[in-house]
Amino acid sequence: RIDLAVLIEISPEVSLERSYLEPNIPRDIIRDMFFLEALTDAYQALKNRLPEGSLIINGELPIGENVEIIANKILTLFDCEVLINTG
């Protein structure tokens, strides 16, 4: 049984832009816009098949915000009363 699935959505354009920030990323794959668009399409198809209650978050938000969203979802699943605030 799957308790939680998390899908982080990010546009191909932002993914491409971020690829230039990390010098160790393989340039031949990650900087191919056709690949990134195909990957986005595949994730969209996957999104339609995720179990109920899955968490879909905006990967274009700052990492701290997404950590908070994911942590709060996990805590909610297990009926924890302490919520994380990284801000």
PDB file of C-alpha atoms in Angstrom:
ATOM      1  CA  ARG A   1       0.000   0.000   0.000  1.00  0.00           C
ATOM      2  CA  ILE A   2       1.272   3.434  -0.925  1.00  0.00           C
ATOM      3  CA  ASP A   3       0.858   5.984   1.858  1.00  0.00           C
ATOM      4  CA  LEU A   4       2.101   8.971  -0.087  1.00  0.00           C
ATOM      5  CA  ALA A   5       3.345   9.733  -3.567  1.00  0.00           C
ATOM      6  CA  VAL A   6       4.987  13.085  -4.250  1.00  0.00           C
ATOM      7  CA  LEU A   7       5.306  14.595  -7.709  1.00  0.00           C
ATOM      8  CA  ILE A   8       7.329  17.748  -8.097  1.00  0.00           C
ATOM      9  CA  GLU A   9       6.303  19.709 -11.184  1.00  0.00           C
ATOM     10  CA  ILE A  10       8.706  22.040 -12.931  1.00  0.00           C
ATOM     11  CA  SER A  11       8.490  23.567 -16.382  1.00  0.00           C
ATOM     12  CA  PRO A  12      11.042  22.570 -19.035  1.00  0.00           C
ATOM     13  CA  GLU A  13      12.126  26.207 -19.244  1.00  0.00           C
ATOM     14  CA  VAL A  14      12.929  26.473 -15.523  1.00  0.00           C
ATOM     15  CA  SER A  15      14.622  23.073 -15.593  1.00  0.00           C
ATOM     16  CA  LEU A  16      16.801  24.226 -18.457  1.00  0.00           C
ATOM     17  CA  GLU A  17      17.603  27.495 -16.677  1.00  0.00           C
ATOM     18  CA  ARG A  18      18.566  25.661 -13.484  1.00  0.00           C
ATOM     19  CA  SER A  19      20.791  23.269 -15.399  1.00  0.00           C
ATOM     20  CA  TYR A  20      23.185  26.142 -15.994  1.00  0.00           C
ATOM     21  CA  LEU A  21      23.488  26.703 -12.232  1.00  0.00           C
ATOM     22  CA  GLU A  22      24.968  23.240 -11.544  1.00  0.00           C
ATOM     23  CA  PRO A  23      28.314  22.634 -13.268  1.00  0.00           C
ATOM     24  CA  ASN A  24      28.285  18.822 -12.772  1.00  0.00           C
ATOM     25  CA  ILE A  25      25.051  18.039 -14.631  1.00  0.00           C
ATOM     26  CA  PRO A  26      25.554  16.073 -17.882  1.00  0.00           C
ATOM     27  CA  ARG A  27      25.032  18.772 -20.505  1.00  0.00           C
ATOM     28  CA  ASP A  28      24.073  16.491 -23.382  1.00  0.00           C
ATOM     29  CA  ILE A  29      20.838  15.282 -21.785  1.00  0.00           C
ATOM     30  CA  ILE A  30      19.649  17.868 -19.313  1.00  0.00           C
ATOM     31  CA  ARG A  31      19.991  20.792 -21.701  1.00  0.00           C
ATOM     32  CA  ASP A  32      17.982  19.177 -24.476  1.00  0.00           C
ATOM     33  CA  MET A  33      14.632  21.008 -24.586  1.00  0.00           C
ATOM     34  CA  PHE A  34      12.982  18.180 -26.537  1.00  0.00           C
ATOM     35  CA  PHE A  35      14.009  15.731 -23.793  1.00  0.00           C
ATOM     36  CA  LEU A  36      12.737  18.052 -21.064  1.00  0.00           C
ATOM     37  CA  GLU A  37       9.404  18.543 -22.849  1.00  0.00           C
ATOM     38  CA  ALA A  38       9.022  14.772 -23.308  1.00  0.00           C
ATOM     39  CA  LEU A  39       9.831  14.269 -19.646  1.00  0.00           C
ATOM     40  CA  THR A  40       7.203  16.830 -18.684  1.00  0.00           C
ATOM     41  CA  ASP A  41       4.638  15.013 -20.850  1.00  0.00           C
ATOM     42  CA  ALA A  42       5.523  11.712 -19.177  1.00  0.00           C
ATOM     43  CA  TYR A  43       5.100  13.257 -15.739  1.00  0.00           C
ATOM     44  CA  GLN A  44       1.711  14.642 -16.782  1.00  0.00           C
ATOM     45  CA  ALA A  45       0.614  11.132 -17.770  1.00  0.00           C
ATOM     46  CA  LEU A  46       1.941   9.807 -14.453  1.00  0.00           C
ATOM     47  CA  LYS A  47       0.142  12.571 -12.569  1.00  0.00           C
ATOM     48  CA  ASN A  48      -3.184  11.242 -13.881  1.00  0.00           C
ATOM     49  CA  ARG A  49      -2.375   7.806 -12.462  1.00  0.00           C
ATOM     50  CA  LEU A  50      -1.217   8.789  -8.988  1.00  0.00           C
ATOM     51  CA  PRO A  51      -3.117   7.342  -6.035  1.00  0.00           C
ATOM     52  CA  GLU A  52      -5.718   9.458  -4.282  1.00  0.00           C
ATOM     53  CA  GLY A  53      -4.147  11.754  -1.712  1.00  0.00           C
ATOM     54  CA  SER A  54      -0.911  12.152  -3.633  1.00  0.00           C
ATOM     55  CA  LEU A  55       0.950  15.403  -3.217  1.00  0.00           C
ATOM     56  CA  ILE A  56       1.720  17.457  -6.297  1.00  0.00           C
ATOM     57  CA  ILE A  57       3.929  20.420  -5.574  1.00  0.00           C
ATOM     58  CA  ASN A  58       5.332  23.298  -7.545  1.00  0.00           C
ATOM     59  CA  GLY A  59       9.037  22.641  -8.003  1.00  0.00           C
ATOM     60  CA  GLU A  60       9.528  26.250  -8.986  1.00  0.00           C
ATOM     61  CA  LEU A  61       8.934  27.374  -5.397  1.00  0.00           C
ATOM     62  CA  PRO A  62      11.935  27.851  -3.109  1.00  0.00           C
ATOM     63  CA  ILE A  63      13.198  24.548  -1.684  1.00  0.00           C
ATOM     64  CA  GLY A  64      12.313  25.568   1.879  1.00  0.00           C
ATOM     65  CA  GLU A  65       8.668  26.042   0.963  1.00  0.00           C
ATOM     66  CA  ASN A  66       8.498  22.629  -0.666  1.00  0.00           C
ATOM     67  CA  VAL A  67      10.212  20.969   2.302  1.00  0.00           C
ATOM     68  CA  GLU A  68       7.572  22.553   4.519  1.00  0.00           C
ATOM     69  CA  ILE A  69       4.723  21.375   2.274  1.00  0.00           C
ATOM     70  CA  ILE A  70       6.044  17.799   2.154  1.00  0.00           C
ATOM     71  CA  ALA A  71       6.825  17.650   5.883  1.00  0.00           C
ATOM     72  CA  ASN A  72       3.391  18.960   6.827  1.00  0.00           C
ATOM     73  CA  LYS A  73       1.713  16.429   4.538  1.00  0.00           C
ATOM     74  CA  ILE A  74       3.674  13.576   6.149  1.00  0.00           C
ATOM     75  CA  LEU A  75       2.882  14.827   9.644  1.00  0.00           C
ATOM     76  CA  THR A  76      -0.792  15.119   8.719  1.00  0.00           C
ATOM     77  CA  LEU A  77      -0.825  11.548   7.402  1.00  0.00           C
ATOM     78  CA  PHE A  78       0.376  10.275  10.747  1.00  0.00           C
ATOM     79  CA  ASP A  79      -1.882  12.585  12.787  1.00  0.00           C
ATOM     80  CA  CYS A  80       1.006  14.572  14.234  1.00  0.00           C
ATOM     81  CA  GLU A  81       0.107  17.934  15.730  1.00  0.00           C
ATOM     82  CA  VAL A  82       3.493  19.598  15.274  1.00  0.00           C
ATOM     83  CA  LEU A  83       3.735  21.352  11.940  1.00  0.00           C
ATOM     84  CA  ILE A  84       7.047  22.447  10.492  1.00  0.00           C
ATOM     85  CA  ASN A  85       7.648  26.044   9.564  1.00  0.00           C
ATOM     86  CA  THR A  86      10.985  26.632   7.845  1.00  0.00           C
ATOM     87  CA  GLY A  87      10.267  30.276   7.089  1.00  0.00           C
TER      88      GLY A  87
END
